Tab-separated table of C-alpha atoms in Angstrom:
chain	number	residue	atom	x	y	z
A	18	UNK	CA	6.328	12.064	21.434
A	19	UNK	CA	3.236	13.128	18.898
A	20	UNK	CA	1.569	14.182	22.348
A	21	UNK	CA	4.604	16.013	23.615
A	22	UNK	CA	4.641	18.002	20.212
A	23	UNK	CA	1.241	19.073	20.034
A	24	UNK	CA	1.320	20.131	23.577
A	25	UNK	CA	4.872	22.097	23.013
A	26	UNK	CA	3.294	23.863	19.846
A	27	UNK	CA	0.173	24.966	21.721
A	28	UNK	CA	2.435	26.323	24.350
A	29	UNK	CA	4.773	27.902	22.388
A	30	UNK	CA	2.443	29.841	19.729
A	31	UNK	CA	-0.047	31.438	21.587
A	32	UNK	CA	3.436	32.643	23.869
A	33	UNK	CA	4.388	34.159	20.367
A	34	UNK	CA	1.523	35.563	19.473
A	35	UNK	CA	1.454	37.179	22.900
A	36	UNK	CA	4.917	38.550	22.508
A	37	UNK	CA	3.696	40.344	19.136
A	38	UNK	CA	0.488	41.124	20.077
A	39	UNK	CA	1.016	42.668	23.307
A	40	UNK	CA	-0.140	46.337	23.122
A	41	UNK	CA	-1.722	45.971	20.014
A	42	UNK	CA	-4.807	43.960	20.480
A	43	UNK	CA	-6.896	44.416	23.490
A	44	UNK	CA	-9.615	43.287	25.496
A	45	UNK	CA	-11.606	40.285	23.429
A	46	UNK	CA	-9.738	40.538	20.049
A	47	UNK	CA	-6.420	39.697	22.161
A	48	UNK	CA	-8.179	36.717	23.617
A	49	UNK	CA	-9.689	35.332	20.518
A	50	UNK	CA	-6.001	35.429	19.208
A	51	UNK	CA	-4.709	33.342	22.313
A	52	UNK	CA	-7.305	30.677	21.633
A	53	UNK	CA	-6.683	30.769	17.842
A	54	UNK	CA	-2.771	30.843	18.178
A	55	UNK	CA	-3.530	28.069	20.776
A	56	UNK	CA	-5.669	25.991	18.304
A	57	UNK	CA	-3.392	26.092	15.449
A	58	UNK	CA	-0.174	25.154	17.399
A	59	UNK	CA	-2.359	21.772	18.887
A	60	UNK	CA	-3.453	21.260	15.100
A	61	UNK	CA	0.014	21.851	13.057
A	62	UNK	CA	1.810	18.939	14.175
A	63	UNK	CA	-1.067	16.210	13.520
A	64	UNK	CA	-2.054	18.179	10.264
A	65	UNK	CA	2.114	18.106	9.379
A	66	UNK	CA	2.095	14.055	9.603
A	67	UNK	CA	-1.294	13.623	8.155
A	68	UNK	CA	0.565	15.751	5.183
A	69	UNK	CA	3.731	13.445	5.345
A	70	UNK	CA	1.959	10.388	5.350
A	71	UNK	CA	-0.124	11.424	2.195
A	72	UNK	CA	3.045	12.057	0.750
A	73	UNK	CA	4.608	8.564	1.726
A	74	UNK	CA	1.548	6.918	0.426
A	75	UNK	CA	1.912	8.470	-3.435
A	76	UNK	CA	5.449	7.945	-3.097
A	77	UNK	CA	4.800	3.840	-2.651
A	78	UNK	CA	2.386	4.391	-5.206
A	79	UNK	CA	4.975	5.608	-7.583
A	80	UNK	CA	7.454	3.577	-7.169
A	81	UNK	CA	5.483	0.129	-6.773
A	82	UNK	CA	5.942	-0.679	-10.668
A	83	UNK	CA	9.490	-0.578	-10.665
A	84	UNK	CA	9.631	-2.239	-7.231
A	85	UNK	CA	8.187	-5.070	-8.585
A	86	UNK	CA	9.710	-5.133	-12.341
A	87	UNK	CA	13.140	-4.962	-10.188
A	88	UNK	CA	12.123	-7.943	-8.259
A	89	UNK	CA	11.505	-9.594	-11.644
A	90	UNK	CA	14.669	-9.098	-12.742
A	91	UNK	CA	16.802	-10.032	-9.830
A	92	UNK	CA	14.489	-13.385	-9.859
A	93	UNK	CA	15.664	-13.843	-13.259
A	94	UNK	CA	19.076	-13.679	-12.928
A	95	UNK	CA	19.147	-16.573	-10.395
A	96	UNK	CA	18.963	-14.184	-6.908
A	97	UNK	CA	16.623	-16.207	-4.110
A	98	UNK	CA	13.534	-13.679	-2.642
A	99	UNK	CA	15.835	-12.607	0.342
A	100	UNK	CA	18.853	-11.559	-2.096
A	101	UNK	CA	16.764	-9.349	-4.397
A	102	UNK	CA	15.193	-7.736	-1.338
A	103	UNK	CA	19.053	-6.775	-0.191
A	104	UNK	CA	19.939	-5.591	-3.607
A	105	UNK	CA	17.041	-2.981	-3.779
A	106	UNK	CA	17.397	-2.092	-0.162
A	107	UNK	CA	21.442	-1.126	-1.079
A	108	UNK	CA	21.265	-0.775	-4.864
A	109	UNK	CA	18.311	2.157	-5.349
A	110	UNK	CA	17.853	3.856	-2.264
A	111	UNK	CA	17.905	6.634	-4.924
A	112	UNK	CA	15.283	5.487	-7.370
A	113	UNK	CA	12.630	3.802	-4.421
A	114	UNK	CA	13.416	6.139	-1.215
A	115	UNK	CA	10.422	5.004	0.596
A	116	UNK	CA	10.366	1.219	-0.365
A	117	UNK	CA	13.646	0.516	-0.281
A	118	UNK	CA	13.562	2.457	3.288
A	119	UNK	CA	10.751	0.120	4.377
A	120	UNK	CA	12.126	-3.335	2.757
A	121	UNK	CA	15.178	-2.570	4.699
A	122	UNK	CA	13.370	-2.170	7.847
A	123	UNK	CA	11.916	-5.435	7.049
A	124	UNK	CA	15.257	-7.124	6.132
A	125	UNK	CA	16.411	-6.275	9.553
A	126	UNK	CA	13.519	-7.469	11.505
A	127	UNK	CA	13.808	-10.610	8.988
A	128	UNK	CA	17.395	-11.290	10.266
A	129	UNK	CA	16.847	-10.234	13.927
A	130	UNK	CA	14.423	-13.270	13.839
A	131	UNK	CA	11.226	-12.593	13.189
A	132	UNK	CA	9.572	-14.338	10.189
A	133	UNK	CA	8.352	-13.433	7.044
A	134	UNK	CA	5.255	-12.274	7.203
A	135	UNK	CA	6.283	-10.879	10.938
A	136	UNK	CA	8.578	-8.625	9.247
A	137	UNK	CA	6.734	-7.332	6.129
A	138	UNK	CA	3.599	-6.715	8.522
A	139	UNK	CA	4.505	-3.012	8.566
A	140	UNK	CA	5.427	-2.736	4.777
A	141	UNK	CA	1.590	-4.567	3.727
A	142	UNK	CA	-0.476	-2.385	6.625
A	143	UNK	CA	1.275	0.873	6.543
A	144	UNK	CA	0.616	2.483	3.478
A	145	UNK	CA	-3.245	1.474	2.677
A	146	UNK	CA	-2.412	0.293	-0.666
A	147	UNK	CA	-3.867	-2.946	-1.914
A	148	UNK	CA	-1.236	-3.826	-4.573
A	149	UNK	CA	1.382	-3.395	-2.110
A	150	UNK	CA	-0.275	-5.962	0.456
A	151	UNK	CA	-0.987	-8.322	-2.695
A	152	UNK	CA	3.240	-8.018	-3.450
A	153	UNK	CA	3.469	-8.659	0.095
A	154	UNK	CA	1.775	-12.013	0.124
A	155	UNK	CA	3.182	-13.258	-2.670
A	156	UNK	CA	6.582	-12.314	-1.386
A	157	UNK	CA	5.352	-14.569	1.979
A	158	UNK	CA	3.962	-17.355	-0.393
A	159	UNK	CA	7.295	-17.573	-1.988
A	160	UNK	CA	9.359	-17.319	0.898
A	161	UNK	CA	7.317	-20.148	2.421
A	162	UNK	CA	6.563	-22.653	-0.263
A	163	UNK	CA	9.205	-21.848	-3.289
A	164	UNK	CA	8.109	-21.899	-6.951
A	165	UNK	CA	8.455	-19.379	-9.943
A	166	UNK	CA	7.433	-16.122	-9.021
A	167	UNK	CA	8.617	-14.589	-12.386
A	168	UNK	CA	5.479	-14.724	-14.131
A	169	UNK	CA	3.265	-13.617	-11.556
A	170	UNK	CA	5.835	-10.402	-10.916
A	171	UNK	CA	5.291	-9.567	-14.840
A	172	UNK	CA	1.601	-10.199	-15.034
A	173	UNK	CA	1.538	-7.544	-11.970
A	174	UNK	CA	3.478	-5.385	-13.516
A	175	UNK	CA	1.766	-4.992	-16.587
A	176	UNK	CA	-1.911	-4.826	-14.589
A	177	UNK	CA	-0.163	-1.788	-12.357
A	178	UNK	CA	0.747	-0.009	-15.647
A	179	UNK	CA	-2.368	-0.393	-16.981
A	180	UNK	CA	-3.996	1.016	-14.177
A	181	UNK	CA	-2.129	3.504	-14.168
A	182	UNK	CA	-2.400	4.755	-17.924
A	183	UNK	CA	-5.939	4.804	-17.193
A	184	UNK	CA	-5.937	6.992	-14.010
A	185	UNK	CA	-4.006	9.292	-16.335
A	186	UNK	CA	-6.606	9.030	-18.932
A	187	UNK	CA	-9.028	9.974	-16.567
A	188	UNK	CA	-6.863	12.419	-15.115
A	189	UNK	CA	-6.710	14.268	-18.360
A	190	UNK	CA	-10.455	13.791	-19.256
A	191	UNK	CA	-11.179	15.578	-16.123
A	192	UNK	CA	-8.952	18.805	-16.951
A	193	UNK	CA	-10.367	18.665	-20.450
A	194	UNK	CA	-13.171	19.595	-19.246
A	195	UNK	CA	-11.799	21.975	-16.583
A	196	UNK	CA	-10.607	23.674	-19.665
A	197	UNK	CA	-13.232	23.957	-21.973
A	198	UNK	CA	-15.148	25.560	-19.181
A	199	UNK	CA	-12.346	28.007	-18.155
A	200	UNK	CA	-12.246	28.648	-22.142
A	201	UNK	CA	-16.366	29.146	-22.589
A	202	UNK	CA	-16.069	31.280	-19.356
A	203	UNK	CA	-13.026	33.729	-20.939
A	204	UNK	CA	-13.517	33.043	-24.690
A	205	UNK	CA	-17.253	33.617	-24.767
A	206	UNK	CA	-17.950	36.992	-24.173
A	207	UNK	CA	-14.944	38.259	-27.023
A	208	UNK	CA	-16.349	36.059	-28.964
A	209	UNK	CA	-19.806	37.811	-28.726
A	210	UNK	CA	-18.363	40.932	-29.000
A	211	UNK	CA	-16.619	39.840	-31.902
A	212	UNK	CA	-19.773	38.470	-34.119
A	213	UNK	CA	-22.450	40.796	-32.064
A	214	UNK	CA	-20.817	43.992	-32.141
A	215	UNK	CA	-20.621	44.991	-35.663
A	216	UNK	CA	-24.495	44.109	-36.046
A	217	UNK	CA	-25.503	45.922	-32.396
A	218	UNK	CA	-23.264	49.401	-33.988
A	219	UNK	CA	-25.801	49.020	-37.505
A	220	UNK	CA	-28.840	48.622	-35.191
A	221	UNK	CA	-27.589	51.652	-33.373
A	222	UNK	CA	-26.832	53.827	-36.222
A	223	UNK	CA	-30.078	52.784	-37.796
A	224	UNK	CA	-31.761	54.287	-34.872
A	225	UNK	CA	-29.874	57.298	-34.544
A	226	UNK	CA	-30.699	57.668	-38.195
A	227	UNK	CA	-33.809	57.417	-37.651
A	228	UNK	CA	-34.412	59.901	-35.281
């Protein structure tokens, strides 16, 4: 399918560009177009998923806090592992698009048979997040052996947070410094026109004096 799209786009623009071109580009320039248009219509469909994956990946990112601070909760009101996965796969679609997408993929696959750590094989290898797999296996721990799970949800969830406030920290140190350059580069020279003009006009009328 990928294969067939890349192909059909590699087809299908350089037959555009052909369409518009035709008469108005000539000899080499029409063929370096071809290849080009060619080039770009193999390329757009790998560079489109490559794009949507990226923006799968921060999407899991965002919404792994209150994935697992929901999971908390649902273990704390008395739900088992397999009821609390339901409830976010039904409940917040809205609020976790992606993860709730994926842990109903999973719930399916869980029900069709397959076991536990069958089924969330694609949720822990698909996104090339380490918090998520770490969720994952505690989720498979659980679901094997039992035992509170609360504790270790909420010690998570506070060590996500916290690495979170400090990528924004770092985040905003970076553009502080962005700034102060962008502010030396555009500041600086009314500044010195400011403080070094009214000396540099004396010095000049001095000299005129002078003369």
């Amino acid at each position: 399918m990928f294969l067939s799209a890349r192909i059909a786009c590699g087809i299908v623009l350089p037959l555009l560009f052909a369409i518009f071109a035709s008469g108005r580009m000539k000899g080499g320039y029409w063929l370096i177009g071809m290849f080009v248009a060619f080039g770009l219509g193999f390329m757009l469909p790998k560079l489109y998923v490559q794009r949507r994956a990226s923006s799968r990946r921060q999407s899991v990112e965002d919404e792994l806090p209150l994935f697992v601070d929901m999971l908390r909760l649902l273990q704390g009101v008395g739900l088992s592992l397999d009821q609390s996965l339901q409830v976010v796969t039904n409940d917040f679609r809205g609020m976790m698009p992606v993860l709730s997408s994926e842990v109903g993929i999973a719930q399916r696959q869980f029900v069709a048979g397959r076991t536990r750590e069958q089924s969330m094989q694609r949720l822990s290898g698909g996104f090339e997040n380490e918090d998520l797999r770490a969720i994952v296996r505690l989720m498979v721990q659980v679901d094997k052996h039992g035992g509170a799970v609360q504790e270790p949800l909420k010690q998570f969830g506070d060590r996500l947070r916290e690495t979170r406030r400090s990528m924004l920290r770092e985040r905003i140190g970076r553009l502080t410094v962005k700034m102060t350059g962008v502010m030396v580069l555009t500041l600086l020279p009314a500044l010195l026109i400011v403080t070094a003009g009214p000396g540099f006009l004396a010095v000049t009328r001095a000299l005129a004096t002078h003369h």
